[in-house]
Coordinates of C-alpha atoms and ligand atoms in Angstrom, one line a residue:
M1 CA 97.0 107.2 98.2
V2 CA 98.5 104.7 95.7
E3 CA 101.9 105.2 94.1
L4 CA 103.6 102.9 91.6
D5 CA 107.1 104.0 90.8
H6 CA 109.0 102.3 87.9
V7 CA 107.2 99.0 88.6
N8 CA 108.4 96.0 86.5
K9 CA 107.3 92.4 86.6
W10 CA 108.1 89.4 84.6
F11 CA 106.4 86.0 84.3
G12 CA 109.4 84.1 83.0
D13 CA 110.3 85.8 79.8
L14 CA 107.1 87.7 79.6
H15 CA 107.6 91.4 80.7
V16 CA 104.0 91.8 82.0
L17 CA 104.4 95.2 83.7
Q18 CA 106.9 97.5 82.0
D19 CA 108.1 100.5 83.9
I20 CA 104.6 101.4 85.3
N21 CA 104.3 104.8 86.9
L22 CA 101.0 105.7 88.3
S23 CA 99.9 108.0 91.1
I24 CA 96.3 107.8 92.4
K25 CA 95.1 110.6 94.7
Q26 CA 92.7 110.1 97.6
G27 CA 89.2 110.1 96.3
E28 CA 90.2 109.6 92.7
V29 CA 88.5 107.1 90.5
V30 CA 90.8 105.6 87.8
V31 CA 89.5 103.3 85.2
V32 CA 92.0 100.9 83.6
I33 CA 91.2 99.6 80.2
G34 CA 93.1 97.7 77.5
P35 CA 93.1 94.4 75.5
S36 CA 93.1 91.0 77.2
G37 CA 96.5 90.1 78.4
S38 CA 97.8 93.6 78.7
G39 CA 98.6 93.3 82.4
K40 CA 95.5 94.9 84.0
S41 CA 94.8 92.1 86.5
T42 CA 98.5 91.8 87.3
L43 CA 98.6 95.5 88.1
C44 CA 95.6 95.2 90.5
R45 CA 97.1 92.1 92.1
A46 CA 100.4 93.8 92.6
I47 CA 98.7 96.7 94.4
N48 CA 97.4 94.4 97.2
R49 CA 100.4 92.1 96.8
L50 CA 98.7 89.1 95.5
E51 CA 101.6 89.3 93.1
T52 CA 105.2 90.3 93.9
I53 CA 107.0 92.7 91.6
N54 CA 110.6 92.3 90.4
D55 CA 111.6 95.9 90.3
G56 CA 110.3 99.3 91.4
H57 CA 108.2 100.5 94.4
I58 CA 104.5 100.5 95.3
S59 CA 103.2 102.4 98.3
L60 CA 99.8 102.8 99.9
D61 CA 99.1 106.0 101.8
G62 CA 102.8 106.8 101.9
Q63 CA 103.9 103.4 103.2
P64 CA 105.7 100.8 101.1
L65 CA 103.7 97.5 100.8
P66 CA 104.6 95.1 103.5
E67 CA 106.4 91.9 102.6
E68 CA 104.6 89.3 104.7
G69 CA 103.0 88.3 108.0
K70 CA 100.5 90.3 110.0
Q71 CA 101.1 93.5 108.1
L72 CA 100.3 91.8 104.9
A73 CA 96.9 90.8 106.3
Q74 CA 96.4 94.4 107.4
L75 CA 97.3 95.6 103.9
R76 CA 94.7 93.2 102.3
A77 CA 92.1 94.7 104.6
E78 CA 93.1 98.3 103.5
V79 CA 92.9 97.4 99.8
G80 CA 89.5 96.0 99.1
M81 CA 89.3 93.8 96.0
V82 CA 86.4 92.7 94.0
F83 CA 87.0 90.2 91.2
Q84 CA 85.1 89.0 88.2
S85 CA 84.0 85.8 90.0
F86 CA 82.3 86.7 93.2
N87 CA 84.5 84.6 95.5
L88 CA 82.0 84.5 98.4
F89 CA 82.4 81.7 101.0
A90 CA 79.8 79.2 99.8
H91 CA 79.2 77.5 103.2
K92 CA 78.7 80.8 105.1
T93 CA 75.7 83.0 105.1
I94 CA 75.7 86.4 103.5
L95 CA 76.0 88.1 106.9
E96 CA 78.9 85.8 107.9
N97 CA 80.6 86.5 104.6
V98 CA 80.6 90.2 105.5
T99 CA 81.5 89.9 109.2
L100 CA 84.3 87.3 109.0
G101 CA 87.1 89.7 108.0
P102 CA 86.1 92.5 110.5
I103 CA 86.0 90.0 113.4
R104 CA 89.2 88.1 112.5
V105 CA 91.4 90.8 111.0
R106 CA 90.0 94.0 112.5
K107 CA 89.2 92.3 115.8
Q108 CA 85.7 93.8 116.0
K109 CA 83.1 92.5 118.4
K110 CA 80.6 90.2 116.7
E111 CA 77.6 92.6 117.5
D112 CA 79.5 95.6 116.1
A113 CA 80.6 93.7 113.0
E114 CA 77.0 92.5 112.4
R115 CA 75.5 96.0 112.9
R116 CA 77.9 97.4 110.4
A117 CA 77.4 94.5 108.0
K118 CA 73.7 95.0 108.0
E119 CA 74.1 98.7 107.2
L120 CA 76.4 97.9 104.3
L121 CA 74.1 95.1 103.0
D122 CA 71.2 97.6 103.1
R123 CA 73.3 100.2 101.3
V124 CA 74.0 97.8 98.4
G125 CA 70.4 96.6 98.4
V126 CA 70.7 93.1 99.7
G127 CA 69.7 93.6 103.3
Q128 CA 66.8 91.1 103.0
Q129 CA 69.3 88.3 102.0
A130 CA 71.5 88.4 105.1
N131 CA 70.6 84.9 106.3
K132 CA 70.8 83.2 102.9
Y133 CA 73.7 81.4 101.4
P134 CA 75.5 82.7 98.3
A135 CA 74.0 80.1 95.9
Q136 CA 70.5 81.4 96.8
L137 CA 71.4 84.8 95.3
S138 CA 71.6 86.1 91.8
G139 CA 75.1 86.9 90.3
G140 CA 74.3 90.6 90.7
Q141 CA 73.3 90.2 94.3
Q142 CA 76.4 88.2 95.0
Q143 CA 78.7 90.8 93.5
R144 CA 77.0 93.5 95.6
V145 CA 77.7 91.3 98.7
A146 CA 81.3 91.1 97.6
I147 CA 81.5 94.9 97.5
A148 CA 79.9 95.1 101.0
R149 CA 82.3 92.5 102.3
A150 CA 85.3 94.6 101.0
L151 CA 83.8 97.8 102.4
A152 CA 83.3 96.2 105.9
M153 CA 87.1 96.3 106.3
D154 CA 87.1 100.1 105.9
P155 CA 89.5 100.0 103.0
K156 CA 91.6 103.0 101.9
V157 CA 91.2 102.0 98.3
M158 CA 89.0 99.6 96.4
L159 CA 90.2 97.6 93.4
F160 CA 87.7 96.2 91.0
D161 CA 88.9 93.7 88.3
E162 CA 86.2 93.4 85.7
P163 CA 83.4 93.2 88.3
T164 CA 80.6 92.9 85.8
S165 CA 82.2 90.7 83.1
A166 CA 80.6 87.5 84.5
L167 CA 77.2 88.9 85.0
D168 CA 74.1 88.6 82.9
P169 CA 73.3 91.9 81.1
E170 CA 70.3 92.7 83.2
M171 CA 72.4 92.6 86.4
I172 CA 75.3 94.8 85.3
K173 CA 73.6 98.1 86.1
E174 CA 72.7 97.2 89.7
V175 CA 76.4 96.5 90.4
L176 CA 77.6 99.6 88.5
D177 CA 75.1 101.8 90.4
V178 CA 76.6 100.6 93.7
M179 CA 80.1 101.5 92.3
V180 CA 78.9 104.9 91.1
D181 CA 77.5 105.6 94.6
L182 CA 80.8 104.6 96.2
A183 CA 82.7 106.9 93.8
E184 CA 80.3 109.8 94.7
R185 CA 81.0 109.1 98.4
G186 CA 84.7 109.8 97.8
M187 CA 86.2 106.3 97.8
T188 CA 89.6 106.0 96.1
M189 CA 89.0 103.4 93.3
V190 CA 90.9 101.5 90.6
V191 CA 88.4 99.9 88.2
V192 CA 89.4 97.5 85.4
T193 CA 86.3 97.6 83.2
H194 CA 85.1 98.0 79.6
E195 CA 81.9 99.6 80.8
M196 CA 82.3 103.0 79.0
G197 CA 79.1 104.3 80.7
F198 CA 80.7 103.8 84.1
A199 CA 84.0 105.4 82.9
R200 CA 82.2 108.4 81.6
T201 CA 80.0 108.9 84.7
A202 CA 82.4 108.1 87.5
A203 CA 86.1 108.1 86.4
N204 CA 88.4 111.1 86.9
R205 CA 90.9 109.4 84.6
V206 CA 91.2 106.6 82.1
V207 CA 94.5 104.6 81.9
F208 CA 94.9 102.6 78.7
M209 CA 97.3 99.7 78.9
A210 CA 98.6 97.5 76.1
E211 CA 101.3 94.8 76.3
G212 CA 102.4 95.7 79.8
Q213 CA 102.7 99.4 79.3
I214 CA 100.6 102.4 80.1
V215 CA 100.2 103.8 76.6
E216 CA 97.8 106.6 77.4
E217 CA 96.2 108.4 80.3
N218 CA 93.5 111.0 80.0
T219 CA 90.1 112.2 81.2
P220 CA 87.3 109.9 80.0
E221 CA 85.9 112.6 77.7
E222 CA 89.3 113.1 76.0
F223 CA 90.2 109.5 75.9
F224 CA 86.9 108.3 74.3
T225 CA 86.5 111.1 71.8
N226 CA 90.1 111.8 71.0
P227 CA 92.4 108.9 71.6
Q228 CA 96.0 109.7 70.8
S229 CA 97.7 106.4 70.1
D230 CA 97.0 104.0 67.3
R231 CA 96.7 101.2 69.8
A232 CA 94.0 103.1 71.7
K233 CA 92.2 104.0 68.5
D234 CA 92.3 100.4 67.4
F235 CA 91.1 99.1 70.7
L236 CA 88.2 101.6 70.9
G237 CA 87.3 100.7 67.3
K238 CA 86.8 97.1 68.4
I239 CA 84.8 97.7 71.6
L240 CA 82.6 100.7 70.8
Ligands
ADP301 P1 94.7 91.3 81.6 O1 94.1 91.4 83.0 O2 95.0 92.7 81.1 O3 93.9 90.5 80.7 P2 96.8 89.8 83.0 O4 97.4 90.7 84.0 O5 95.8 88.8 83.5 O6 96.1 90.6 81.8 O7 97.9 89.0 82.2 C1 98.9 89.6 81.5 C2 99.8 88.6 80.9 O8 100.5 87.8 81.9 C3 99.1 87.6 80.0 O9 99.9 87.2 78.9 C4 98.9 86.4 80.9 O10 98.8 85.2 80.2 C5 100.2 86.4 81.8 N1 100.0 85.9 83.1 C6 99.1 86.3 84.0 N2 99.3 85.6 85.2 C7 100.3 84.7 85.0 C8 101.0 83.7 85.8 N3 100.6 83.5 87.0 N4 102.0 83.1 85.2 C9 102.4 83.3 84.0 N5 101.8 84.2 83.2 C10 100.8 84.9 83.6
MG302 MG1 92.3 90.6 83.7

């Protein structure tokens, strides 16, 4: 579903992605972990082309990522992204937040988009909040709306970049539960997170990044109990 082939990216002199090769199958859940500054966010942003790359190839469902224009908007619809900060439109209701993309980009009729949005909001447990504004919701509720908003576009893959890092501890589980449910429904997912519980429950594979490189890739079980590299051992020693 997602292929990265010898991907390199520089920010000036900083070689932020160094010969990244990664192949993610349909329905696979890949957790990306690693120290701050290792390139995890840049990797996610490259997959939906919020960042360009300098060298190599990225493809989605067999197609190279489009350069610009209409196809790029289409790509952004096919690659759902959920960030650390919830990024909801503050001046739109929860329902409008979820229907905007399907109406504008997917050209759905308003009634159809609203019906689907209500289903998705129910599914993530915030159906009762549909007519409120983002500021009236808790952080955990807003992040669940952000997930519903991405799902409303019928994405082929969902990228999560530290989706629970900005949440109060008591709200982390409600967001992770939605993500586990999504994984169980067969969504292809790339998840940057340090939530080891999520990785152990939902991930097929853990990718460990350090200094722009993929240092280690393994099943969660193997990675957490038997890390191979010194860098992974050192990192796990600090977070576990
Ligand atoms: P992570 O998500 O693993 O913390 P990032 O992908 O955000 O890492 O960043 C990797 C490195 O690239 C960091 O050193 C960061 O400072 C740098 N970086 C990220 N975005 C930019 C940018 N737009 N311009 C210059 N440097 C950047
Ligand atoms: Mg990051």
